[in-house]
Short mmCIF file of C-alpha atoms and ligand atoms in Angstrom, two decimals:
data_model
loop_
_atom_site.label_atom_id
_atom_site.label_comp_id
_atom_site.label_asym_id
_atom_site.label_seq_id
_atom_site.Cartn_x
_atom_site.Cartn_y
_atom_site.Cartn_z
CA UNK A 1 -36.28 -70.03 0.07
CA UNK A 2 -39.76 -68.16 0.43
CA UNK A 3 -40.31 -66.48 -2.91
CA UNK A 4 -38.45 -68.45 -5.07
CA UNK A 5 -39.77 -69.99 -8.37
CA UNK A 6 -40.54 -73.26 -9.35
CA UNK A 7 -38.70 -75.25 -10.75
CA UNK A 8 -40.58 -75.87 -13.89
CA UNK A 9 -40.61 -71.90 -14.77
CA UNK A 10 -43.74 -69.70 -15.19
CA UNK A 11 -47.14 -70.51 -14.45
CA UNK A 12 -50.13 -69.39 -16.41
CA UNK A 13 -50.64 -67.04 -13.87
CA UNK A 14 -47.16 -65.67 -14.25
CA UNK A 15 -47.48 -64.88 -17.73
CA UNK A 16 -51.00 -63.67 -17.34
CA UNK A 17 -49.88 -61.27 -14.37
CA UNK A 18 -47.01 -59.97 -16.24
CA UNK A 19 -49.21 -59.27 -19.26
CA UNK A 20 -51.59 -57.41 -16.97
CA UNK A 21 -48.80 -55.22 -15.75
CA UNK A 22 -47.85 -54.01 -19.13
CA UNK A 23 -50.66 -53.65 -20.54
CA UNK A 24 -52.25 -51.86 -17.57
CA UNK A 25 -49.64 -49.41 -18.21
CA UNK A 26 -51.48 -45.97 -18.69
CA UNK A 27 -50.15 -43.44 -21.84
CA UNK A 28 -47.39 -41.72 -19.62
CA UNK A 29 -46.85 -44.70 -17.65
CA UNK A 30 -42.52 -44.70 -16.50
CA UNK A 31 -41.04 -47.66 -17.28
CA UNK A 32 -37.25 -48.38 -15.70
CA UNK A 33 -35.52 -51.38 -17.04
CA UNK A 34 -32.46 -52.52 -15.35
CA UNK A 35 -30.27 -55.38 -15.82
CA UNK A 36 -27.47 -56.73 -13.41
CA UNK A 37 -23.98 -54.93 -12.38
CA UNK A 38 -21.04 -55.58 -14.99
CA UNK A 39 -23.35 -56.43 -17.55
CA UNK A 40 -23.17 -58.98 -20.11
CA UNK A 41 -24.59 -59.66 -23.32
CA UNK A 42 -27.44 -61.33 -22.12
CA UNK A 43 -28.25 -58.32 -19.26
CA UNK A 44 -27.82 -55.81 -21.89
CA UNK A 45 -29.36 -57.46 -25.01
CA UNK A 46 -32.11 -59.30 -23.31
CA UNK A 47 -33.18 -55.43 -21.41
CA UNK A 48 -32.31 -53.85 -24.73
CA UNK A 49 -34.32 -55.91 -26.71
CA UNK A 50 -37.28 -55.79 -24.46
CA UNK A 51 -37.41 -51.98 -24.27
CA UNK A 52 -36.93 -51.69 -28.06
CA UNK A 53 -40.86 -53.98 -27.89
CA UNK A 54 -42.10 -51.70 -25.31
CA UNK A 55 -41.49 -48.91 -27.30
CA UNK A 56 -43.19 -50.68 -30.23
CA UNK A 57 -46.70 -51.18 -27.90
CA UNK A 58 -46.38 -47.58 -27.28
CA UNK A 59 -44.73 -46.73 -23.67
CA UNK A 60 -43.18 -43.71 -24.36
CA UNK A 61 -41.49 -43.24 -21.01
CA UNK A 62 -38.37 -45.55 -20.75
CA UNK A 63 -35.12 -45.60 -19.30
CA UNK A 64 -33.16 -48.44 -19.37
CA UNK A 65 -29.51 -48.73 -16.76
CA UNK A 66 -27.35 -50.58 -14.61
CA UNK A 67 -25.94 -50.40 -11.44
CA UNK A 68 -22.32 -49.00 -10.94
CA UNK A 69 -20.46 -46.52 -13.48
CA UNK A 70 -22.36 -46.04 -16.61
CA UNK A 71 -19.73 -46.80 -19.45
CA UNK A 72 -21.32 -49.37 -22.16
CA UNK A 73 -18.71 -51.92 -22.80
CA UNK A 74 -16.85 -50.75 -26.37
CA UNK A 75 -18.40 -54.71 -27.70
CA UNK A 76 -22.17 -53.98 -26.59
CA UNK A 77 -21.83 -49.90 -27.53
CA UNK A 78 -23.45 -50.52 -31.26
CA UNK A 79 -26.54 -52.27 -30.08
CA UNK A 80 -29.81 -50.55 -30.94
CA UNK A 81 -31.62 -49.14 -27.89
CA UNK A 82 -28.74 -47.78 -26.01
CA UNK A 83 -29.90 -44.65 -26.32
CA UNK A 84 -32.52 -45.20 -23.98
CA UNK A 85 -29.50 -46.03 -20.96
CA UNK A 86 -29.40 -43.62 -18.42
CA UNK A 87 -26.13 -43.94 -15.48
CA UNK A 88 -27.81 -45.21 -12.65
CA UNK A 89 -28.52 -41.85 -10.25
CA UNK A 90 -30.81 -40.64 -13.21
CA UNK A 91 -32.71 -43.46 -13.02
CA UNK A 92 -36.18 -42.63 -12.12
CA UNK A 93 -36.67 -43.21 -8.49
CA UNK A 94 -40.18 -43.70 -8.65
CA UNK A 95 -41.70 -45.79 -11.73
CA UNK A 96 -44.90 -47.08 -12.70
CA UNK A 97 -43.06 -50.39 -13.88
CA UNK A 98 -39.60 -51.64 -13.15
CA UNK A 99 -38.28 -54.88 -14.54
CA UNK A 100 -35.18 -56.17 -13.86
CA UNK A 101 -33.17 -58.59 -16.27
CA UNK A 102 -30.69 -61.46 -15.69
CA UNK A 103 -30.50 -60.79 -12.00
CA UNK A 104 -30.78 -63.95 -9.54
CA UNK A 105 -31.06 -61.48 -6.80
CA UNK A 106 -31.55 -57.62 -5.59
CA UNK A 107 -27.69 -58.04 -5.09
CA UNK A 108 -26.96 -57.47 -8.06
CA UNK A 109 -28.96 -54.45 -8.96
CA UNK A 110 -26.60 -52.66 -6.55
CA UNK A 111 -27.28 -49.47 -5.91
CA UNK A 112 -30.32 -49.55 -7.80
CA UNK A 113 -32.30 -52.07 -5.78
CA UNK A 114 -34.05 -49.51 -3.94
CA UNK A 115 -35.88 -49.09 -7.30
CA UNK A 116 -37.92 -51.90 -6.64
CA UNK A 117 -39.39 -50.72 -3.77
CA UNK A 118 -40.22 -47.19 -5.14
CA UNK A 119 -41.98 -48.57 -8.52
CA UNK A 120 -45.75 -49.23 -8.84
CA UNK A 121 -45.13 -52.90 -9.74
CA UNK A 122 -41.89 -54.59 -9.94
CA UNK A 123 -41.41 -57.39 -12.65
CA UNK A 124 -38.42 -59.76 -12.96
CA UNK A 125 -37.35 -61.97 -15.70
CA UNK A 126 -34.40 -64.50 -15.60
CA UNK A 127 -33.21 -67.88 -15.75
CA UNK A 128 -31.10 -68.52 -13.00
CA UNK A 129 -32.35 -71.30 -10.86
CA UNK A 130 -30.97 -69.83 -7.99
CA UNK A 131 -33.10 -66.83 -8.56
CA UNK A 132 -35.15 -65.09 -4.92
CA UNK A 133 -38.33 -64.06 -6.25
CA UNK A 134 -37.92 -60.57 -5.29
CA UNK A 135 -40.36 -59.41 -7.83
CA UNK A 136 -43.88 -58.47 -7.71
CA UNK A 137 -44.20 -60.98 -10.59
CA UNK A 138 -41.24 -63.02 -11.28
CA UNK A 139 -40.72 -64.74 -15.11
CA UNK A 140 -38.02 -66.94 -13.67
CA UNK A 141 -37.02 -70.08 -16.23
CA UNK A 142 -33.95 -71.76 -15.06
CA UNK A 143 -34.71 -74.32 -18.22
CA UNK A 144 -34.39 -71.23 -20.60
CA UNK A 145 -30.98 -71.01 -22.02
CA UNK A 146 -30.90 -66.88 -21.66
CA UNK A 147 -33.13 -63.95 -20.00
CA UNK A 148 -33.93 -63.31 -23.79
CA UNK A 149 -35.70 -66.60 -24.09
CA UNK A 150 -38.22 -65.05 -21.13
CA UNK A 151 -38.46 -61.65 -22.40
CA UNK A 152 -39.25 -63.27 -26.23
CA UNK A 153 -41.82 -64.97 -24.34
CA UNK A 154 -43.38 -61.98 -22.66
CA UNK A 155 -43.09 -59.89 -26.05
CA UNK A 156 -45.20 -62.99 -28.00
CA UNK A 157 -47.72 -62.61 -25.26
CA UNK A 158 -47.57 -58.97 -25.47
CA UNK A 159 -48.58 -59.48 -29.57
CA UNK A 160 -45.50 -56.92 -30.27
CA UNK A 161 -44.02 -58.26 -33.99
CA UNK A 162 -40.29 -58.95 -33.51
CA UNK A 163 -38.71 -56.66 -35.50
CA UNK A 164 -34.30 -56.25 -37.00
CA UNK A 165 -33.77 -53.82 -34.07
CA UNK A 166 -34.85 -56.34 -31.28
CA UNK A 167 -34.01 -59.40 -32.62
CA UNK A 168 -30.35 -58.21 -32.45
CA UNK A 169 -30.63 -57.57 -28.48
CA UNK A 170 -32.20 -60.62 -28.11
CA UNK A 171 -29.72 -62.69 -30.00
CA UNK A 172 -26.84 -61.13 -28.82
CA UNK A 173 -28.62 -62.53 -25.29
CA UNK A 174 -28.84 -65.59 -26.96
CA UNK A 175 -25.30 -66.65 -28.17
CA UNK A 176 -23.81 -64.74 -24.99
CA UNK A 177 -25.38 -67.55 -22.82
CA UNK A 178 -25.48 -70.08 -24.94
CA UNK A 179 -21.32 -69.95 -26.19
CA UNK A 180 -22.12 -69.16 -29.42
CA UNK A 181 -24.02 -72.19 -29.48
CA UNK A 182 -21.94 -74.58 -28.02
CA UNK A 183 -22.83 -75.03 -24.39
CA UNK A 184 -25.48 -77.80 -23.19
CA UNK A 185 -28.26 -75.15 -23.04
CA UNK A 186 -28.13 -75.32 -26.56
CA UNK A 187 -31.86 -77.02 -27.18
CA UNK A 188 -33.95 -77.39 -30.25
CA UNK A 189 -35.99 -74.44 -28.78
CA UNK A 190 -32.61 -72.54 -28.44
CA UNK A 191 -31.80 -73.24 -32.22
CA UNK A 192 -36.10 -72.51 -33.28
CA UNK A 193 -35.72 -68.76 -31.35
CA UNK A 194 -32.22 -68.17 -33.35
CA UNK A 195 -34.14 -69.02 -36.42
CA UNK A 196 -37.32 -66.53 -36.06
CA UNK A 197 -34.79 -63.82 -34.84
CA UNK A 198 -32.48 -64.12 -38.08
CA UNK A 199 -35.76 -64.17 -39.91
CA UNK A 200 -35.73 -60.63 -39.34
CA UNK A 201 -33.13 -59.82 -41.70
CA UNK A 202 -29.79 -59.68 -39.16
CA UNK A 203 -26.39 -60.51 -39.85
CA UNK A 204 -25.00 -62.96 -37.23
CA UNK A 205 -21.59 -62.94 -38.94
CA UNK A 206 -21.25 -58.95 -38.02
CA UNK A 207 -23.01 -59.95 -34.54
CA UNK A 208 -20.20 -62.63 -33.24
CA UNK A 209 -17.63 -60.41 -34.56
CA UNK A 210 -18.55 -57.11 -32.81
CA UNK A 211 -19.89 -59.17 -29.81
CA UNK A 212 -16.53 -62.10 -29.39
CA UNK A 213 -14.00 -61.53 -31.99
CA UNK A 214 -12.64 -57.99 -31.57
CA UNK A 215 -10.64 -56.62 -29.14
CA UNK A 216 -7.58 -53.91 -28.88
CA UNK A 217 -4.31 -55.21 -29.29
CA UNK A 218 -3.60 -54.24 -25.89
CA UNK A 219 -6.08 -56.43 -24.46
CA UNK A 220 -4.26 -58.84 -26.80
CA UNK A 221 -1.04 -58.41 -25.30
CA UNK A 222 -2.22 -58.42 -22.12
CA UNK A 223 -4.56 -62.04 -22.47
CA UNK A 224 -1.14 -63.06 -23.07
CA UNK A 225 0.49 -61.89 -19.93
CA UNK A 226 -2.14 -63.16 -17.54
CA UNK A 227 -2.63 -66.79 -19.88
CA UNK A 228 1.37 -67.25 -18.97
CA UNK A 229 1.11 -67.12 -15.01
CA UNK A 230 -2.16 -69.69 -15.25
CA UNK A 231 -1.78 -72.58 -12.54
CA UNK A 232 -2.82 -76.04 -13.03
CA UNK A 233 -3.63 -78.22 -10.13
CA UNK A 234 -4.59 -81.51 -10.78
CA UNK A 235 -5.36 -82.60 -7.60
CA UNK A 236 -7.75 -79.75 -6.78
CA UNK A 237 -11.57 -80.81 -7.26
CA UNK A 238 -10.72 -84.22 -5.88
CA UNK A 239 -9.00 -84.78 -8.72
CA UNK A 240 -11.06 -83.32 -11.78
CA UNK A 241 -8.29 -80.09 -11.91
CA UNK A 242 -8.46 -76.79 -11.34
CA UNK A 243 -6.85 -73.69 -13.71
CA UNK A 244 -7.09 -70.44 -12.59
CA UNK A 245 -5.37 -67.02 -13.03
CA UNK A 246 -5.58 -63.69 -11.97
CA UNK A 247 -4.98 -59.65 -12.93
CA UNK A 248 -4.62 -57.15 -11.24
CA UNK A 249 -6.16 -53.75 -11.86
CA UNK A 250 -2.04 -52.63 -12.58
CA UNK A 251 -2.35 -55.06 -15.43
CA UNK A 252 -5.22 -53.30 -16.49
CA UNK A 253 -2.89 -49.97 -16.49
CA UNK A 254 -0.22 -51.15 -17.92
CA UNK A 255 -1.87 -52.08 -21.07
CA UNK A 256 -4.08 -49.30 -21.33
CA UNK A 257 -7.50 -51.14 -21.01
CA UNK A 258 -10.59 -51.08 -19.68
CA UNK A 259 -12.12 -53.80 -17.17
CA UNK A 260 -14.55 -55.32 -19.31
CA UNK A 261 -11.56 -56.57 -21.53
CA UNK A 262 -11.19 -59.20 -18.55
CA UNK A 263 -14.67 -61.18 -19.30
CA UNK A 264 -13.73 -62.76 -22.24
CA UNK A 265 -10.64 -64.39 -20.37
CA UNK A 266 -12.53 -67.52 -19.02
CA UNK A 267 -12.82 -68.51 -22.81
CA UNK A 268 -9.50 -68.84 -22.91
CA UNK A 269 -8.77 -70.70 -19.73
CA UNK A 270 -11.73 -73.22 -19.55
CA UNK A 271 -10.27 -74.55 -22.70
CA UNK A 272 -7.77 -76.50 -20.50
CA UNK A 273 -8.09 -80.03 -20.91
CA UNK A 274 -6.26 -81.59 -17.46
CA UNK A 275 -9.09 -79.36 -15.76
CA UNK A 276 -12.58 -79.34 -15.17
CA UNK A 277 -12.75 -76.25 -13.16
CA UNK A 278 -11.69 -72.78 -14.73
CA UNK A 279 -11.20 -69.49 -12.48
CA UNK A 280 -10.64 -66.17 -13.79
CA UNK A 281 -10.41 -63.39 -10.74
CA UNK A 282 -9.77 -59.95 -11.72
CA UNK A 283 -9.14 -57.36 -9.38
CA UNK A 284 -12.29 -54.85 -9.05
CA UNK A 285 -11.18 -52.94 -5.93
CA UNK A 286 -8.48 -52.90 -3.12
CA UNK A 287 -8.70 -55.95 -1.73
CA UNK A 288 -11.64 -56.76 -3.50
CA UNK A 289 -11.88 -59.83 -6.67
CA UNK A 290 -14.76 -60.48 -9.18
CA UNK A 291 -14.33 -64.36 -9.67
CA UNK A 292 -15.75 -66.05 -12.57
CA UNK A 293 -16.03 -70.44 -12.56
CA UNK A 294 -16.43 -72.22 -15.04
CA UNK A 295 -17.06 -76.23 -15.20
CA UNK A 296 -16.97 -78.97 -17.60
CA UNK A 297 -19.68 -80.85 -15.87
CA UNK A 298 -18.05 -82.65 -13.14
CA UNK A 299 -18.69 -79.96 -10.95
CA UNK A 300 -21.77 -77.65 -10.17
CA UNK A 301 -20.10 -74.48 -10.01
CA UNK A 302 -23.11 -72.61 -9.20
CA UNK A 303 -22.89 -74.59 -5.51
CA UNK A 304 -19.42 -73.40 -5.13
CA UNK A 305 -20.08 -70.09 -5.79
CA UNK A 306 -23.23 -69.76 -3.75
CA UNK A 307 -21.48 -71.12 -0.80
CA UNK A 308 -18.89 -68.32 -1.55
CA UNK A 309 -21.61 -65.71 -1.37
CA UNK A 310 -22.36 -65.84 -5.14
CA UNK A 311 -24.36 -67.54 -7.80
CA UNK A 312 -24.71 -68.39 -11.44
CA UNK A 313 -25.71 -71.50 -13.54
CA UNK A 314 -24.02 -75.20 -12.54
CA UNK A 315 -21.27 -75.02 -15.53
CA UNK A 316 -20.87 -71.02 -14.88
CA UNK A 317 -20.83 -69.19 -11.82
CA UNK A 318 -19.58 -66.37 -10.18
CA UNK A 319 -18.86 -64.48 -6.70
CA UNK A 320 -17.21 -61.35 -5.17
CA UNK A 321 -13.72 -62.45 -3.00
CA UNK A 322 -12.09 -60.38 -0.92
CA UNK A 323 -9.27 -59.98 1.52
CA UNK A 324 -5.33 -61.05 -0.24
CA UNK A 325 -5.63 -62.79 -3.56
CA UNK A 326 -4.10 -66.16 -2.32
CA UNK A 327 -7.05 -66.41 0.16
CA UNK A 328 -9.78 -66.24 -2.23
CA UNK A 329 -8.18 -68.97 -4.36
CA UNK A 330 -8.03 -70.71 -1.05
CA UNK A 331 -11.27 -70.14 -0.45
CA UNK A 332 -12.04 -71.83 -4.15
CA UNK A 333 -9.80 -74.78 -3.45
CA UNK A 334 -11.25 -75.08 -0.14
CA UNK A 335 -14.55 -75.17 -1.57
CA UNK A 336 -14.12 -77.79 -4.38
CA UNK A 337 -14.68 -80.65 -2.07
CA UNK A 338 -15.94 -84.08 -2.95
CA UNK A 339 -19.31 -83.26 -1.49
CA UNK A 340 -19.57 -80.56 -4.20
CA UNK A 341 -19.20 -82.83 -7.14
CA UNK A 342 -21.89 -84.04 -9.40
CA UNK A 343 -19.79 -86.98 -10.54
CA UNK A 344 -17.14 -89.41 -9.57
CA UNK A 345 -13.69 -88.56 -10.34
CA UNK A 346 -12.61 -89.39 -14.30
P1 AMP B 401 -19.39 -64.39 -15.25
O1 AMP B 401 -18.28 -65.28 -14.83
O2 AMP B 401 -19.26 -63.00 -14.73
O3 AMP B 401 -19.64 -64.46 -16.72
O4 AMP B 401 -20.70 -64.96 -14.55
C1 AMP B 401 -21.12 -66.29 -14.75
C2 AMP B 401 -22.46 -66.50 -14.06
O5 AMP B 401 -22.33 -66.30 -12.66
C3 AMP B 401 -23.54 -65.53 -14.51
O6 AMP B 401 -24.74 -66.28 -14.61
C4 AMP B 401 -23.66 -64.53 -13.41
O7 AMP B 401 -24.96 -64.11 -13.27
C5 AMP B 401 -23.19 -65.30 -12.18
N1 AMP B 401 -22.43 -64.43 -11.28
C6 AMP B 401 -21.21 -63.88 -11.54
N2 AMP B 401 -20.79 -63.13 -10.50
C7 AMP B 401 -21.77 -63.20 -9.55
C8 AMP B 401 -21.93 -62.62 -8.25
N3 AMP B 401 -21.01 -61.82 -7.68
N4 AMP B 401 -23.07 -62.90 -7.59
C9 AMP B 401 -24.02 -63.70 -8.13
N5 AMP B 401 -23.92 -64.26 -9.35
C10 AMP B 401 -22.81 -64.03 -10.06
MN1 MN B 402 -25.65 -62.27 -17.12
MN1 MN B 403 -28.07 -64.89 -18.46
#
């Protein structure tokens, strides 16, 4: 694809260009940051983070959004900086700088891609391999483990100190992407950055809990609902298994909760050991499914989801389905062919 990065990450002249751009910024300069639609705690802390720096080098104009309706989700609502979000139609239209977080492509900026074409210089940092180019500078490192890693990289080079306030963005990035530790992007580098940003005095016990281990106990009863109608096929994936379930925005109602309740579901799905591929798809309009994949290794979910018109990482991926619910987990099963697998069958 024209545009898109290396493999091996940033050049020199990356770096150096995205140093330029911020540093070239004049006293009134207007900075818009803007992470990707449904965010997660790698959009939101990694964008967070980085505008809690900027602010430290002395931009004084910054707004900070996402695409669709403006509601922070209630586990990301604490983090410092999110004062500085803005819903998405008073986003500035025209900025100096815009730089857009955790986004593979201007897809998923939504409505707000046409931001990129209205700003002086656009600037995108990310680590998703599968990741256009569709900045003026792109900091795209599909080795780094979260967009955090990049925008830590960008602040160093930008001399800004790290300080308590965006450390906790850029760890909350960190363990979002990284399971808390546990996934294989967890590197020596991984473990180095978690180590300078608790050097700055935060409390990662009051972090996970906020961020993973609190929920209502409607969203309780309601993990419980949709965990009970989860299918196993063993067959699917020539033969590495499938799981998947489903809700529905009436489960949503029913319970009394919001959407965002719905992305820590995967967690408990992919857990499912006669399966290497998990599927979560949750209703998000009429005929209309946000699907999250999740793989044990077996299988490079990221393909699968491209192919589907989405993208993501090789062990987690993602895509919008529509049409009836039974054809998009067709479409899934459909797509889990041999030719899709990284490895033989166990
Ligand atoms: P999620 O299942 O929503 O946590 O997403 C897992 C990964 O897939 C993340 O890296 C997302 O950026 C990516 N992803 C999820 N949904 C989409 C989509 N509709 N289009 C492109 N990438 C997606
Ligand atoms: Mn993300
Ligand atoms: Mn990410």
């Amino acid at each position: 694809m024209s545009g898109a990065p290396a493999p091996a990450g940033p050049t020199d002249a990356d770096w150096a260009a995205a140093v330029a751009a911020v540093r070239g910024l004049h006293p009134d300069a207007r900075v818009l940051l803007i992470c990707h639609v449904n965010p997660d705690g790698d959009a939101l802390g990694s964008m967070l983070g980085f505008a809690l720096g900027l602010r430290r080098l002395g931009v004084r104009h910054l707004q900070a959004t996402f695409p669709g309706p403006a509601g922070v989700p209630e586990p990301f609502r604490w983090l410092p900086g999110v004062e500085l979000l803005v819903p998405q139609d008073d986003a500035n239209p025209a900025p100096d700088l815009v730089i857009c977080f955790d986004a593979a492509s201007e897809s998923r900026l939504g409505d707000l891609a046409d931001r990129l074409g209205g700003a002086g210089t656009s600037l995108v940092l990310d680590h998703h391999a599968s990741n256009t180019g569709f900045g003026d500078v792109n900091l795209v490192d599909p080795h780094a483990a979260a967009t955090s890693v990049v925008a830590l990289g960008l602040l160093d080079r930008l001399g800004v100190p790290l300080d308590a306030d965006t450390a906790t963005g850029l760890y909350v990035a960190l363990t979002t992407d990284t399971g808390s530790f546990r996934f294989e992007a967890t590197t020596p580098a991984v473990h180095e950055m978690a180590a300078r940003l608790l050097a700055t005095g935060i409390r990662p016990g009051d972090i996970s809990r906020r961020v993973f281990d609190t929920r209502p106990f409607g969203a309780v009863r309601l993990f419980g609902e949709v965990l009970g109608r989860a299918t196993l096929e063993p067959a699917a994936a020539a033969g590495h298994g499938l799981v998947w379930t489903y809700a529905t925005r009436d489960d949503l109602v029913r319970h009394d909760q919001p959407a965002y309740v719905l992305e820590a579901l995967i967690d408990s799905v992919r857990c499912t050991a006669e399966a290497d591929v998990s599927c979560v798809v949750k209703q998000s309009g009429d005929a209309e499914w946000a699907v999250s994949l999740r793989s044990k290794g077996a299988v490079d979910v990221s393909r699968v989801a491209v192919g589907l018109g989405g993208g993501g990482h090789r062990f987690a991926a993602g895509f919008t389905g529509r049409g009836p619910l039974d054809d998009v987990i067709g479409s899934i099963r459909a797509a889990l062919t041999p030719a899709l697998l990284t490895a033989p069958p166990a």
